[in-house]
PDB file of C-alpha atoms and ligand atoms in Angstrom:
ATOM      1  CA  UNK H   1      21.334  -8.696  -5.745  1.00  0.00           C
ATOM      2  CA  UNK H   2      18.828 -11.446  -4.808  1.00  0.00           C
ATOM      3  CA  UNK H   3      15.863 -10.661  -2.643  1.00  0.00           C
ATOM      4  CA  UNK H   4      13.726 -12.972  -0.623  1.00  0.00           C
ATOM      5  CA  UNK H   5      10.416 -11.452   0.546  1.00  0.00           C
ATOM      6  CA  UNK H   6       8.424 -13.175   3.268  1.00  0.00           C
ATOM      7  CA  UNK H   7       4.797 -12.263   3.539  1.00  0.00           C
ATOM      8  CA  UNK H   8       3.269 -13.440   6.808  1.00  0.00           C
ATOM      9  CA  UNK H   9       1.027 -12.443   9.635  1.00  0.00           C
ATOM     10  CA  UNK H  10       2.249 -10.184  12.372  1.00  0.00           C
ATOM     11  CA  UNK H  11       3.106 -11.775  15.695  1.00  0.00           C
ATOM     12  CA  UNK H  12       6.597 -13.307  15.444  1.00  0.00           C
ATOM     13  CA  UNK H  13       9.191 -12.190  17.937  1.00  0.00           C
ATOM     14  CA  UNK H  14      12.368 -10.429  16.892  1.00  0.00           C
ATOM     15  CA  UNK H  15      14.252 -13.590  17.887  1.00  0.00           C
ATOM     16  CA  UNK H  16      12.063 -15.709  15.511  1.00  0.00           C
ATOM     17  CA  UNK H  17      12.668 -13.204  12.658  1.00  0.00           C
ATOM     18  CA  UNK H  18      16.383 -13.127  13.386  1.00  0.00           C
ATOM     19  CA  UNK H  19      16.550 -16.934  13.148  1.00  0.00           C
ATOM     20  CA  UNK H  20      14.346 -16.932  10.023  1.00  0.00           C
ATOM     21  CA  UNK H  21      16.596 -14.423   8.199  1.00  0.00           C
ATOM     22  CA  UNK H  22      19.665 -16.495   9.198  1.00  0.00           C
ATOM     23  CA  UNK H  23      18.069 -19.746   7.993  1.00  0.00           C
ATOM     24  CA  UNK H  24      16.775 -18.298   4.723  1.00  0.00           C
ATOM     25  CA  UNK H  25      20.165 -16.762   3.999  1.00  0.00           C
ATOM     26  CA  UNK H  26      21.927 -20.114   4.682  1.00  0.00           C
ATOM     27  CA  UNK H  27      19.355 -21.934   2.435  1.00  0.00           C
ATOM     28  CA  UNK H  28      20.032 -19.433  -0.378  1.00  0.00           C
ATOM     29  CA  UNK H  29      23.778 -19.881  -0.048  1.00  0.00           C
ATOM     30  CA  UNK H  30      23.545 -23.703   0.071  1.00  0.00           C
ATOM     31  CA  UNK H  31      20.899 -24.220  -2.601  1.00  0.00           C
ATOM     32  CA  UNK H  32      20.987 -21.177  -4.882  1.00  0.00           C
ATOM     33  CA  UNK H  33      24.747 -20.269  -4.813  1.00  0.00           C
ATOM     34  CA  UNK H  34      24.089 -16.804  -3.394  1.00  0.00           C
ATOM     35  CA  UNK H  35      26.709 -14.774  -1.624  1.00  0.00           C
ATOM     36  CA  UNK H  36      25.368 -13.875   1.814  1.00  0.00           C
ATOM     37  CA  UNK H  37      26.543 -10.290   1.643  1.00  0.00           C
ATOM     38  CA  UNK H  38      24.548  -9.758  -1.522  1.00  0.00           C
ATOM     39  CA  UNK H  39      21.315 -11.324  -0.272  1.00  0.00           C
ATOM     40  CA  UNK H  40      18.395  -9.287   1.091  1.00  0.00           C
ATOM     41  CA  UNK H  41      15.640 -10.814   3.157  1.00  0.00           C
ATOM     42  CA  UNK H  42      12.642  -8.577   3.723  1.00  0.00           C
ATOM     43  CA  UNK H  43       9.838  -9.558   6.124  1.00  0.00           C
ATOM     44  CA  UNK H  44       6.449  -8.037   5.542  1.00  0.00           C
ATOM     45  CA  UNK H  45       4.435  -8.425   8.740  1.00  0.00           C
ATOM     46  CA  UNK H  46       0.848  -8.054   7.790  1.00  0.00           C
ATOM     47  CA  UNK H  47      -1.953  -7.501  10.305  1.00  0.00           C
ATOM     48  CA  UNK H  48      -4.576 -10.261  10.225  1.00  0.00           C
ATOM     49  CA  UNK H  49      -7.248  -7.674   9.389  1.00  0.00           C
ATOM     50  CA  UNK H  50      -5.365  -6.893   6.143  1.00  0.00           C
ATOM     51  CA  UNK H  51      -5.037 -10.535   4.973  1.00  0.00           C
ATOM     52  CA  UNK H  52      -7.675 -12.589   3.245  1.00  0.00           C
ATOM     53  CA  UNK H  53      -7.869 -16.169   2.136  1.00  0.00           C
ATOM     54  CA  UNK H  54     -10.812 -17.870   0.577  1.00  0.00           C
ATOM     55  CA  UNK H  55     -12.840 -14.682   0.992  1.00  0.00           C
ATOM     56  CA  UNK H  56     -12.257 -14.553   4.762  1.00  0.00           C
ATOM     57  CA  UNK H  57     -10.174 -12.058   6.718  1.00  0.00           C
ATOM     58  CA  UNK H  58      -7.380 -13.491   8.934  1.00  0.00           C
ATOM     59  CA  UNK H  59      -9.062 -12.126  12.054  1.00  0.00           C
ATOM     60  CA  UNK H  60     -12.223 -14.053  11.145  1.00  0.00           C
ATOM     61  CA  UNK H  61     -10.602 -17.399  10.366  1.00  0.00           C
ATOM     62  CA  UNK H  62     -11.619 -20.212  12.627  1.00  0.00           C
ATOM     63  CA  UNK H  63      -8.040 -21.355  13.467  1.00  0.00           C
ATOM     64  CA  UNK H  64      -7.417 -17.902  15.075  1.00  0.00           C
TER      65      UNK H  64
HETATM   66  O1  LIG W 101      -3.747 -18.377   5.177  1.00  0.00           O
HETATM   67  C1  LIG W 101      -3.727 -19.088   6.218  1.00  0.00           C
HETATM   68  O2  LIG W 101      -4.343 -20.108   6.308  1.00  0.00           O
HETATM   69  C2  LIG W 101      -3.131 -18.560   7.427  1.00  0.00           C
HETATM   70  C3  LIG W 101      -1.967 -17.694   7.154  1.00  0.00           C
HETATM   71  C4  LIG W 101      -1.030 -17.589   8.072  1.00  0.00           C
HETATM   72  C5  LIG W 101       0.095 -16.754   7.979  1.00  0.00           C
HETATM   73  O3  LIG W 101       0.290 -16.021   7.020  1.00  0.00           O
HETATM   74  C6  LIG W 101       1.070 -16.762   9.063  1.00  0.00           C
HETATM   75  O4  LIG W 101       1.022 -17.625   9.942  1.00  0.00           O
HETATM   76  O5  LIG W 101       1.950 -15.888   9.065  1.00  0.00           O
END
């Protein structure tokens, strides 16, 4: 039972996540030989105040 876990910032729309799940599933079928009905895609939406890179919180990053 393959799992794909996506860790990303909060903020995508349901439609974006719907399309992402569809695209990831298709990529796993095409490139990893997975059966779509066995594949789980889990999206972890993380608030920017709970994400750090290079010692800086997401909410404090300049490109925000
Ligand atoms: O780490 C960064 O530079 C910014 C991270 C962004 C995301 O995780 C996202 O866009 O979801």
